[in-house]
Amino acid sequence: MLKKRQKISITGQVQGVGFRPAVYRIARSLDLTGIVYNDTKGVTIELQGGEEKITEFVARLQSDEDKPPLAKIQSCQTVDIPLIEAEDDFIIETSDSYGTPLSQVTADMATCRDCLTEMADREDFRYGYPFINCTNCGPRYSIVRTIPYDRPNTTMSVFEMCDKCAAQYTDVADRRFHAQPVACPACGPHICLIDGSGRMIETQTEKVITETAKMLLAGKIVAIKGIGGFHLAVDALNNEAVERLRERKKRDHKPFALMAHSIEKIKEYALVSQSAERLLKSPQSPIVLLPKKENNRIAPSVAEGVDSYGFMLCYAPLHFLLFAQNIDVLVMTSGNISDEPLICKNDMALKKLGDVADAFLMHNREIYRQVDDSIVHVIEDQPVPLRRARGYVPTPIYIRCASRVMRDALDNEKQNMHDARRTTHDETDIFAAGADLKNTFCFAKRNQLICSEHIGDLEDAEVYHHYINSIEHLRKLFDVEPKVIACDLHPGYFSTRYAQSLANKPLCHPEAKPKDLSPGKREILRFAQINKTSIKLIQVQHHWAHIASVLAEHGYDEPVIGLVADGTGYGTDGAIWGCECLIATLEKFERFGHLAYYQLAGANKTSKEAIRPTLSVLKQTYGGTFDLKEFDWLLKRFEDEPDNQSQISNLKSQIIMEQLEKGVNCVETSSLGRVFDAVAAMLGLGSYNHFDAQLPMALEAVVADNIEDYYDFELRSSTDNPLLIELSQMFKQIVSDVQKDKVVGIISAKFHNTLAAAFLEMAKAAGESTKLNTVALSGGVFCNRYLANRLIKLLKKAGFSVLFNRDVPANDGGISLGQAAIAAKITENQMKITSLHG
């Protein structure tokens, strides 16, 4: 039998998931010799033996039967290397930390069934232990300081393993072989219960659990330290307790997340589809939005004004132990003061939440990286994130078409496979700063787009500092040295200013000066401001980035018809865009159509006070005939200020009208988000957004079933100008229906149906003009499940292929991915040009 030796390099989610033990077991079963070790790019294997057995090894390693449950192989490259004489064993070697980190740091995963079985077994030495884990579950990203993912590089390094744990850790046949957080009551972290003043209440594990459960069932608020940070927990069936939490947390309106211990329990309160059930039971264990059941026992103040609950199952051992104490459902909301970053440190929790929580269930395992719970909903029977964090981050999204940099690097790698410690090929790393709302940021390194977890809204000072610190953490974790920086076009964004501070003042690309851009329909908008210094700054138009996020996810390299709708995005003409039809690739876009501009008065107040967009659209709809007095009956529905029951004053309405007439502190906009606000307010659903998209969510919540009718609209075209969606007829018909006291749910359904119909006609017009038949949907408006589902069905029925966000949110949480993908493509093209002329 011909004997050979091969070196196999594996990249992907292969560290911290039991991959090396699986390699060991397969190799030993095939009588192959060699070594396996983690390195900064993934896992490296050297195999020696018969050629057929090596081929069988590679096939088995990628099969579902032999591959570890959490492992995801992105690439598997082999190269022949010299034989090693007299080698007679296969061993697992110490990790190699030299080189450029490219391997995945695995996301934190929910406790697996095997661990839960052991935790419930009185004969097991981890019986009732709140930190039980194995290679198939438990904390990873939240505890890792640097890679490779080995115990010395995690916050578990301070806990020395006892003999029992060490034996499992070193036993290749054991489920805990090289499970870095492995521990037990004798050697690992412990929990304790502390009151708001910092006084110790209890330290014995079983008593801590029992006492905490008693407090929760008595209506107390308990701050519980989990995997990625603290939760504020309260009995979800106790309305008085929930209202007390709202008051103390300063979160008066936004729905709270809920936790239950079983699918059966969740089904008592919400409708759970098969897709939703799979999501709830998945190792990622996100919060899943589920339709409410009528007349259920959940406290009304948990989620008022919406038609769904955000439920998650227990995902940490501590959760299961608590719920075993006859707890039904808990509110489990982020442990912070409203809009501030999630708290993960014990001392900070006592300082910040001492006046919020009645007690603190803490532990002494440090959380190095705070991570919020992910939120997911279902569109077209597919899981779609609304907030991407725990369970999903930092799993990268791969660039399907490798750039020249990557190809050169891979060629270089193949030529030097015999050298385990080689000098890495020069690369162009990219940093994308994201947007200001629902911020995430993204790094592009070789073929990986590494998005951060949800950061928050950057206008809050503490969130902004958290943003800066998070960038540095992830940059160091993956050894990123950006030579290209991408950011939004908006000059007032904190993220834009931060990006500009990292680069010298940008010089406008000669092909993309804003003043040179005409409004013409056929004008190609390549808006990329590129600095001619060593660090390049690329400013990307907001809605182009939205569509680019979809293209990057799907690895789609052809032009698409991009339908984008949201609340705000700075346009290339200085207007605020928000309902767009773009013809786009990762290299360029043109604005084919948009919602007809209307004026908004009041700057930042427009996203909060619905009276402002309402008066704007009414004035535009009725023109010179619009008279405030004639609409007094409608404006009486509006509150003057948040939580103020007094009617909107005539003086305030008059001031806004004067602003609109004189153009004082006004902007032109095509924002669809503000149209939602106006319609919701006209229907009496509220007049103030206490949190982002509160009014649009309320409008979606009341949609009546089985309504196919829609209001009138118009597509208006003119030579060399984008196609316009005109909604004036719709507004007149809505006003008429409201005045006639038509059913609110029917009006809402017809409004949503009108938008879907208008988008469909816009797509058809774009398809006829460009001969394209693929549509990409993105933007925060498409977080609206009714609208997204209806439009996707209409587009497919009309013969279009439809792409939508699946890996990152359609809201601004996906902007950074789009920015990074565009910057990567521009950089790749520039390198090709340089190479041709070099």
PDB file of C-alpha atoms in Angstrom, residues 539-775:
ATOM      1  CA  GLN A 539     -18.205  56.997   2.457  1.00  0.00           C
ATOM      2  CA  VAL A 540     -21.136  54.851   1.399  1.00  0.00           C
ATOM      3  CA  GLN A 541     -24.678  56.070   0.808  1.00  0.00           C
ATOM      4  CA  HIS A 542     -26.959  54.597   3.475  1.00  0.00           C
ATOM      5  CA  HIS A 543     -29.494  52.783   1.281  1.00  0.00           C
ATOM      6  CA  TRP A 544     -26.837  51.401  -1.026  1.00  0.00           C
ATOM      7  CA  ALA A 545     -25.262  49.840   2.063  1.00  0.00           C
ATOM      8  CA  HIS A 546     -28.620  48.261   2.940  1.00  0.00           C
ATOM      9  CA  ILE A 547     -28.840  46.565  -0.464  1.00  0.00           C
ATOM     10  CA  ALA A 548     -25.139  45.643  -0.342  1.00  0.00           C
ATOM     11  CA  SER A 549     -25.765  43.764   2.914  1.00  0.00           C
ATOM     12  CA  VAL A 550     -28.243  41.531   1.078  1.00  0.00           C
ATOM     13  CA  LEU A 551     -25.836  40.997  -1.831  1.00  0.00           C
ATOM     14  CA  ALA A 552     -23.001  40.123   0.548  1.00  0.00           C
ATOM     15  CA  GLU A 553     -25.123  37.614   2.457  1.00  0.00           C
ATOM     16  CA  HIS A 554     -26.258  35.841  -0.688  1.00  0.00           C
ATOM     17  CA  GLY A 555     -22.909  36.082  -2.496  1.00  0.00           C
ATOM     18  CA  TYR A 556     -24.754  37.736  -5.360  1.00  0.00           C
ATOM     19  CA  ASP A 557     -22.477  39.462  -7.859  1.00  0.00           C
ATOM     20  CA  GLU A 558     -24.996  40.688 -10.466  1.00  0.00           C
ATOM     21  CA  PRO A 559     -27.094  43.884 -10.557  1.00  0.00           C
ATOM     22  CA  VAL A 560     -30.384  43.818  -8.638  1.00  0.00           C
ATOM     23  CA  ILE A 561     -33.462  45.956  -8.259  1.00  0.00           C
ATOM     24  CA  GLY A 562     -33.071  47.147  -4.701  1.00  0.00           C
ATOM     25  CA  LEU A 563     -36.176  48.179  -2.772  1.00  0.00           C
ATOM     26  CA  VAL A 564     -35.144  49.978   0.421  1.00  0.00           C
ATOM     27  CA  ALA A 565     -37.419  51.612   2.965  1.00  0.00           C
ATOM     28  CA  ASP A 566     -36.656  53.060   6.382  1.00  0.00           C
ATOM     29  CA  GLY A 567     -36.906  56.195   8.473  1.00  0.00           C
ATOM     30  CA  THR A 568     -33.850  58.130   7.434  1.00  0.00           C
ATOM     31  CA  GLY A 569     -30.702  57.986   5.332  1.00  0.00           C
ATOM     32  CA  TYR A 570     -28.594  60.838   3.999  1.00  0.00           C
ATOM     33  CA  GLY A 571     -28.947  61.111   0.231  1.00  0.00           C
ATOM     34  CA  THR A 572     -26.419  62.134  -2.383  1.00  0.00           C
ATOM     35  CA  ASP A 573     -28.528  65.236  -3.092  1.00  0.00           C
ATOM     36  CA  GLY A 574     -28.569  66.339   0.568  1.00  0.00           C
ATOM     37  CA  ALA A 575     -32.163  65.216   1.111  1.00  0.00           C
ATOM     38  CA  ILE A 576     -33.184  62.565   3.634  1.00  0.00           C
ATOM     39  CA  TRP A 577     -33.966  59.404   1.701  1.00  0.00           C
ATOM     40  CA  GLY A 578     -36.196  56.650   3.035  1.00  0.00           C
ATOM     41  CA  CYS A 579     -38.182  54.892   0.285  1.00  0.00           C
ATOM     42  CA  GLU A 580     -35.950  54.014  -2.650  1.00  0.00           C
ATOM     43  CA  CYS A 581     -35.650  51.874  -5.738  1.00  0.00           C
ATOM     44  CA  LEU A 582     -31.972  51.400  -6.621  1.00  0.00           C
ATOM     45  CA  ILE A 583     -30.294  49.508  -9.419  1.00  0.00           C
ATOM     46  CA  ALA A 584     -27.284  48.252  -7.516  1.00  0.00           C
ATOM     47  CA  THR A 585     -24.213  46.074  -7.330  1.00  0.00           C
ATOM     48  CA  LEU A 586     -21.369  46.160  -4.820  1.00  0.00           C
ATOM     49  CA  GLU A 587     -19.553  48.533  -7.189  1.00  0.00           C
ATOM     50  CA  LYS A 588     -22.161  51.139  -8.034  1.00  0.00           C
ATOM     51  CA  PHE A 589     -25.806  52.114  -7.914  1.00  0.00           C
ATOM     52  CA  GLU A 590     -28.296  54.400  -9.589  1.00  0.00           C
ATOM     53  CA  ARG A 591     -31.465  55.821  -8.115  1.00  0.00           C
ATOM     54  CA  PHE A 592     -34.279  54.532 -10.318  1.00  0.00           C
ATOM     55  CA  GLY A 593     -37.194  55.757  -8.220  1.00  0.00           C
ATOM     56  CA  HIS A 594     -38.371  56.923  -4.808  1.00  0.00           C
ATOM     57  CA  LEU A 595     -41.308  58.186  -2.778  1.00  0.00           C
ATOM     58  CA  ALA A 596     -42.137  61.739  -3.823  1.00  0.00           C
ATOM     59  CA  TYR A 597     -40.385  64.216  -1.558  1.00  0.00           C
ATOM     60  CA  TYR A 598     -42.292  65.993   1.182  1.00  0.00           C
ATOM     61  CA  GLN A 599     -40.962  68.509   3.708  1.00  0.00           C
ATOM     62  CA  LEU A 600     -40.341  67.732   7.376  1.00  0.00           C
ATOM     63  CA  ALA A 601     -40.019  70.453  10.001  1.00  0.00           C
ATOM     64  CA  GLY A 602     -38.200  70.077  13.296  1.00  0.00           C
ATOM     65  CA  ALA A 603     -34.964  68.158  12.689  1.00  0.00           C
ATOM     66  CA  ASN A 604     -34.609  65.275  15.192  1.00  0.00           C
ATOM     67  CA  LYS A 605     -38.089  65.874  16.611  1.00  0.00           C
ATOM     68  CA  THR A 606     -39.603  64.487  13.405  1.00  0.00           C
ATOM     69  CA  SER A 607     -38.739  60.907  14.353  1.00  0.00           C
ATOM     70  CA  LYS A 608     -40.509  61.293  17.713  1.00  0.00           C
ATOM     71  CA  GLU A 609     -43.503  63.593  17.200  1.00  0.00           C
ATOM     72  CA  ALA A 610     -46.028  62.210  14.718  1.00  0.00           C
ATOM     73  CA  ILE A 611     -47.729  65.591  14.363  1.00  0.00           C
ATOM     74  CA  ARG A 612     -44.794  66.787  12.257  1.00  0.00           C
ATOM     75  CA  PRO A 613     -44.938  64.223   9.412  1.00  0.00           C
ATOM     76  CA  THR A 614     -48.745  64.271   9.627  1.00  0.00           C
ATOM     77  CA  LEU A 615     -48.943  68.003   8.921  1.00  0.00           C
ATOM     78  CA  SER A 616     -46.283  67.603   6.237  1.00  0.00           C
ATOM     79  CA  VAL A 617     -48.137  64.952   4.249  1.00  0.00           C
ATOM     80  CA  LEU A 618     -51.500  66.677   4.715  1.00  0.00           C
ATOM     81  CA  LYS A 619     -50.091  69.969   3.473  1.00  0.00           C
ATOM     82  CA  GLN A 620     -48.557  68.245   0.452  1.00  0.00           C
ATOM     83  CA  THR A 621     -51.728  66.264  -0.212  1.00  0.00           C
ATOM     84  CA  TYR A 622     -54.177  69.152  -0.068  1.00  0.00           C
ATOM     85  CA  GLY A 623     -51.824  71.889  -1.262  1.00  0.00           C
ATOM     86  CA  GLY A 624     -53.131  75.455  -1.087  1.00  0.00           C
ATOM     87  CA  THR A 625     -56.561  74.295   0.101  1.00  0.00           C
ATOM     88  CA  PHE A 626     -55.193  72.835   3.340  1.00  0.00           C
ATOM     89  CA  ASP A 627     -56.651  74.592   6.371  1.00  0.00           C
ATOM     90  CA  LEU A 628     -55.759  73.625   9.939  1.00  0.00           C
ATOM     91  CA  LYS A 629     -59.249  74.476  11.175  1.00  0.00           C
ATOM     92  CA  GLU A 630     -60.839  71.963   8.812  1.00  0.00           C
ATOM     93  CA  PHE A 631     -58.670  69.220  10.317  1.00  0.00           C
ATOM     94  CA  ASP A 632     -59.205  70.171  13.932  1.00  0.00           C
ATOM     95  CA  TRP A 633     -61.275  66.991  14.419  1.00  0.00           C
ATOM     96  CA  LEU A 634     -58.280  64.883  13.311  1.00  0.00           C
ATOM     97  CA  LEU A 635     -55.582  66.777  15.217  1.00  0.00           C
ATOM     98  CA  LYS A 636     -57.528  66.375  18.469  1.00  0.00           C
ATOM     99  CA  ARG A 637     -56.281  62.769  18.410  1.00  0.00           C
ATOM    100  CA  PHE A 638     -52.718  63.980  18.964  1.00  0.00           C
ATOM    101  CA  GLU A 639     -51.149  64.395  22.387  1.00  0.00           C
ATOM    102  CA  ASP A 640     -49.048  67.519  22.910  1.00  0.00           C
ATOM    103  CA  GLU A 641     -46.066  65.800  24.552  1.00  0.00           C
ATOM    104  CA  PRO A 642     -45.084  62.211  25.436  1.00  0.00           C
ATOM    105  CA  ASP A 643     -47.295  60.828  28.221  1.00  0.00           C
ATOM    106  CA  ASN A 644     -49.268  64.095  28.276  1.00  0.00           C
ATOM    107  CA  GLN A 645     -52.971  63.499  27.760  1.00  0.00           C
ATOM    108  CA  SER A 646     -53.631  67.102  26.689  1.00  0.00           C
ATOM    109  CA  GLN A 647     -54.478  67.659  23.038  1.00  0.00           C
ATOM    110  CA  ILE A 648     -52.006  69.146  20.606  1.00  0.00           C
ATOM    111  CA  SER A 649     -52.180  72.921  20.898  1.00  0.00           C
ATOM    112  CA  ASN A 650     -53.282  75.064  17.969  1.00  0.00           C
ATOM    113  CA  LEU A 651     -50.198  77.193  18.548  1.00  0.00           C
ATOM    114  CA  LYS A 652     -47.850  74.239  18.077  1.00  0.00           C
ATOM    115  CA  SER A 653     -49.617  73.184  14.884  1.00  0.00           C
ATOM    116  CA  GLN A 654     -49.448  76.751  13.591  1.00  0.00           C
ATOM    117  CA  ILE A 655     -45.730  76.995  14.328  1.00  0.00           C
ATOM    118  CA  ILE A 656     -45.058  73.749  12.435  1.00  0.00           C
ATOM    119  CA  MET A 657     -47.141  74.991   9.507  1.00  0.00           C
ATOM    120  CA  GLU A 658     -45.205  78.255   9.433  1.00  0.00           C
ATOM    121  CA  GLN A 659     -41.959  76.304   9.374  1.00  0.00           C
ATOM    122  CA  LEU A 660     -43.219  74.262   6.437  1.00  0.00           C
ATOM    123  CA  GLU A 661     -44.425  77.309   4.522  1.00  0.00           C
ATOM    124  CA  LYS A 662     -41.233  79.281   5.080  1.00  0.00           C
ATOM    125  CA  GLY A 663     -38.853  76.325   4.894  1.00  0.00           C
ATOM    126  CA  VAL A 664     -37.399  77.062   8.339  1.00  0.00           C
ATOM    127  CA  ASN A 665     -35.506  74.097   9.845  1.00  0.00           C
ATOM    128  CA  CYS A 666     -37.004  71.841   7.180  1.00  0.00           C
ATOM    129  CA  VAL A 667     -35.621  69.038   5.064  1.00  0.00           C
ATOM    130  CA  GLU A 668     -36.933  67.327   1.976  1.00  0.00           C
ATOM    131  CA  THR A 669     -37.459  63.636   2.532  1.00  0.00           C
ATOM    132  CA  SER A 670     -38.753  60.432   0.980  1.00  0.00           C
ATOM    133  CA  SER A 671     -38.935  58.726   4.388  1.00  0.00           C
ATOM    134  CA  LEU A 672     -41.492  55.918   4.509  1.00  0.00           C
ATOM    135  CA  GLY A 673     -40.923  55.444   8.239  1.00  0.00           C
ATOM    136  CA  ARG A 674     -42.396  58.876   8.936  1.00  0.00           C
ATOM    137  CA  VAL A 675     -45.391  58.055   6.733  1.00  0.00           C
ATOM    138  CA  PHE A 676     -46.069  55.082   9.029  1.00  0.00           C
ATOM    139  CA  ASP A 677     -45.925  57.462  12.007  1.00  0.00           C
ATOM    140  CA  ALA A 678     -48.443  59.816  10.392  1.00  0.00           C
ATOM    141  CA  VAL A 679     -50.936  57.081   9.496  1.00  0.00           C
ATOM    142  CA  ALA A 680     -50.676  55.466  12.932  1.00  0.00           C
ATOM    143  CA  ALA A 681     -51.400  58.823  14.563  1.00  0.00           C
ATOM    144  CA  MET A 682     -54.353  59.513  12.248  1.00  0.00           C
ATOM    145  CA  LEU A 683     -55.808  56.170  13.329  1.00  0.00           C
ATOM    146  CA  GLY A 684     -55.501  57.132  16.989  1.00  0.00           C
ATOM    147  CA  LEU A 685     -52.791  54.580  17.815  1.00  0.00           C
ATOM    148  CA  GLY A 686     -50.501  57.146  19.416  1.00  0.00           C
ATOM    149  CA  SER A 687     -48.735  60.324  18.521  1.00  0.00           C
ATOM    150  CA  TYR A 688     -45.242  59.866  19.918  1.00  0.00           C
ATOM    151  CA  ASN A 689     -42.460  57.310  19.343  1.00  0.00           C
ATOM    152  CA  HIS A 690     -41.177  56.599  22.846  1.00  0.00           C
ATOM    153  CA  PHE A 691     -38.840  54.059  21.253  1.00  0.00           C
ATOM    154  CA  ASP A 692     -37.752  53.460  17.668  1.00  0.00           C
ATOM    155  CA  ALA A 693     -40.650  52.361  15.410  1.00  0.00           C
ATOM    156  CA  GLN A 694     -43.230  52.255  18.219  1.00  0.00           C
ATOM    157  CA  LEU A 695     -45.978  53.750  16.053  1.00  0.00           C
ATOM    158  CA  PRO A 696     -45.208  51.601  12.969  1.00  0.00           C
ATOM    159  CA  MET A 697     -45.278  48.523  15.221  1.00  0.00           C
ATOM    160  CA  ALA A 698     -48.650  49.588  16.603  1.00  0.00           C
ATOM    161  CA  LEU A 699     -49.934  50.077  13.056  1.00  0.00           C
ATOM    162  CA  GLU A 700     -48.797  46.599  12.032  1.00  0.00           C
ATOM    163  CA  ALA A 701     -50.308  45.093  15.187  1.00  0.00           C
ATOM    164  CA  VAL A 702     -53.870  46.112  14.253  1.00  0.00           C
ATOM    165  CA  VAL A 703     -53.847  44.881  10.629  1.00  0.00           C
ATOM    166  CA  ALA A 704     -57.109  43.065   9.924  1.00  0.00           C
ATOM    167  CA  ASP A 705     -56.954  39.594   8.396  1.00  0.00           C
ATOM    168  CA  ASN A 706     -58.062  38.693   4.870  1.00  0.00           C
ATOM    169  CA  ILE A 707     -58.107  42.212   3.436  1.00  0.00           C
ATOM    170  CA  GLU A 708     -56.986  42.453  -0.186  1.00  0.00           C
ATOM    171  CA  ASP A 709     -58.143  45.995  -1.026  1.00  0.00           C
ATOM    172  CA  TYR A 710     -55.730  48.891  -1.207  1.00  0.00           C
ATOM    173  CA  TYR A 711     -55.897  52.642  -1.653  1.00  0.00           C
ATOM    174  CA  ASP A 712     -55.076  54.558  -4.834  1.00  0.00           C
ATOM    175  CA  PHE A 713     -51.543  55.631  -5.651  1.00  0.00           C
ATOM    176  CA  GLU A 714     -49.684  56.852  -8.691  1.00  0.00           C
ATOM    177  CA  LEU A 715     -46.280  56.301 -10.299  1.00  0.00           C
ATOM    178  CA  ARG A 716     -45.202  59.568 -11.907  1.00  0.00           C
ATOM    179  CA  SER A 717     -42.419  59.743 -14.454  1.00  0.00           C
ATOM    180  CA  SER A 718     -40.609  62.611 -16.102  1.00  0.00           C
ATOM    181  CA  THR A 719     -37.701  62.785 -18.512  1.00  0.00           C
ATOM    182  CA  ASP A 720     -34.313  62.069 -16.935  1.00  0.00           C
ATOM    183  CA  ASN A 721     -35.718  62.031 -13.401  1.00  0.00           C
ATOM    184  CA  PRO A 722     -36.337  59.104 -11.041  1.00  0.00           C
ATOM    185  CA  LEU A 723     -39.773  57.511 -11.069  1.00  0.00           C
ATOM    186  CA  LEU A 724     -41.890  58.847  -8.176  1.00  0.00           C
ATOM    187  CA  ILE A 725     -44.425  57.123  -5.933  1.00  0.00           C
ATOM    188  CA  GLU A 726     -47.269  59.571  -5.232  1.00  0.00           C
ATOM    189  CA  LEU A 727     -49.473  58.739  -2.223  1.00  0.00           C
ATOM    190  CA  SER A 728     -51.705  61.831  -2.134  1.00  0.00           C
ATOM    191  CA  GLN A 729     -54.821  59.892  -3.149  1.00  0.00           C
ATOM    192  CA  MET A 730     -54.107  57.342  -0.443  1.00  0.00           C
ATOM    193  CA  PHE A 731     -53.894  60.033   2.248  1.00  0.00           C
ATOM    194  CA  LYS A 732     -57.192  61.587   1.137  1.00  0.00           C
ATOM    195  CA  GLN A 733     -58.888  58.183   1.264  1.00  0.00           C
ATOM    196  CA  ILE A 734     -57.436  57.408   4.710  1.00  0.00           C
ATOM    197  CA  VAL A 735     -58.652  60.773   6.052  1.00  0.00           C
ATOM    198  CA  SER A 736     -62.099  60.006   4.644  1.00  0.00           C
ATOM    199  CA  ASP A 737     -62.150  56.524   6.202  1.00  0.00           C
ATOM    200  CA  VAL A 738     -61.074  57.882   9.588  1.00  0.00           C
ATOM    201  CA  GLN A 739     -63.747  60.570   9.447  1.00  0.00           C
ATOM    202  CA  LYS A 740     -66.335  57.877   8.688  1.00  0.00           C
ATOM    203  CA  ASP A 741     -65.121  55.797  11.666  1.00  0.00           C
ATOM    204  CA  LYS A 742     -64.133  52.862   9.466  1.00  0.00           C
ATOM    205  CA  VAL A 743     -62.538  49.909  11.296  1.00  0.00           C
ATOM    206  CA  VAL A 744     -58.957  50.793  12.204  1.00  0.00           C
ATOM    207  CA  GLY A 745     -57.667  47.308  11.342  1.00  0.00           C
ATOM    208  CA  ILE A 746     -59.118  47.521   7.831  1.00  0.00           C
ATOM    209  CA  ILE A 747     -57.595  50.958   7.235  1.00  0.00           C
ATOM    210  CA  SER A 748     -54.218  49.646   8.426  1.00  0.00           C
ATOM    211  CA  ALA A 749     -54.455  46.586   6.166  1.00  0.00           C
ATOM    212  CA  LYS A 750     -55.335  48.719   3.134  1.00  0.00           C
ATOM    213  CA  PHE A 751     -52.449  51.078   3.915  1.00  0.00           C
ATOM    214  CA  HIS A 752     -49.964  48.185   4.066  1.00  0.00           C
ATOM    215  CA  ASN A 753     -51.442  46.672   0.912  1.00  0.00           C
ATOM    216  CA  THR A 754     -51.060  50.014  -0.881  1.00  0.00           C
ATOM    217  CA  LEU A 755     -47.345  50.133  -0.111  1.00  0.00           C
ATOM    218  CA  ALA A 756     -46.875  46.539  -1.276  1.00  0.00           C
ATOM    219  CA  ALA A 757     -48.711  47.312  -4.515  1.00  0.00           C
ATOM    220  CA  ALA A 758     -46.658  50.475  -5.085  1.00  0.00           C
ATOM    221  CA  PHE A 759     -43.375  48.625  -4.521  1.00  0.00           C
ATOM    222  CA  LEU A 760     -44.504  45.902  -6.919  1.00  0.00           C
ATOM    223  CA  GLU A 761     -45.281  48.420  -9.661  1.00  0.00           C
ATOM    224  CA  MET A 762     -41.962  50.172  -9.068  1.00  0.00           C
ATOM    225  CA  ALA A 763     -40.132  46.835  -9.396  1.00  0.00           C
ATOM    226  CA  LYS A 764     -42.005  46.045 -12.594  1.00  0.00           C
ATOM    227  CA  ALA A 765     -41.044  49.418 -14.070  1.00  0.00           C
ATOM    228  CA  ALA A 766     -37.412  48.883 -13.079  1.00  0.00           C
ATOM    229  CA  GLY A 767     -37.493  45.374 -14.536  1.00  0.00           C
ATOM    230  CA  GLU A 768     -38.865  46.602 -17.843  1.00  0.00           C
ATOM    231  CA  SER A 769     -36.217  49.320 -18.021  1.00  0.00           C
ATOM    232  CA  THR A 770     -33.209  47.220 -17.000  1.00  0.00           C
ATOM    233  CA  LYS A 771     -34.294  43.668 -17.954  1.00  0.00           C
ATOM    234  CA  LEU A 772     -33.440  42.571 -14.398  1.00  0.00           C
ATOM    235  CA  ASN A 773     -35.648  40.091 -12.562  1.00  0.00           C
ATOM    236  CA  THR A 774     -33.942  39.829  -9.154  1.00  0.00           C
ATOM    237  CA  VAL A 775     -35.185  42.093  -6.350  1.00  0.00           C
TER     238      VAL A 775
END
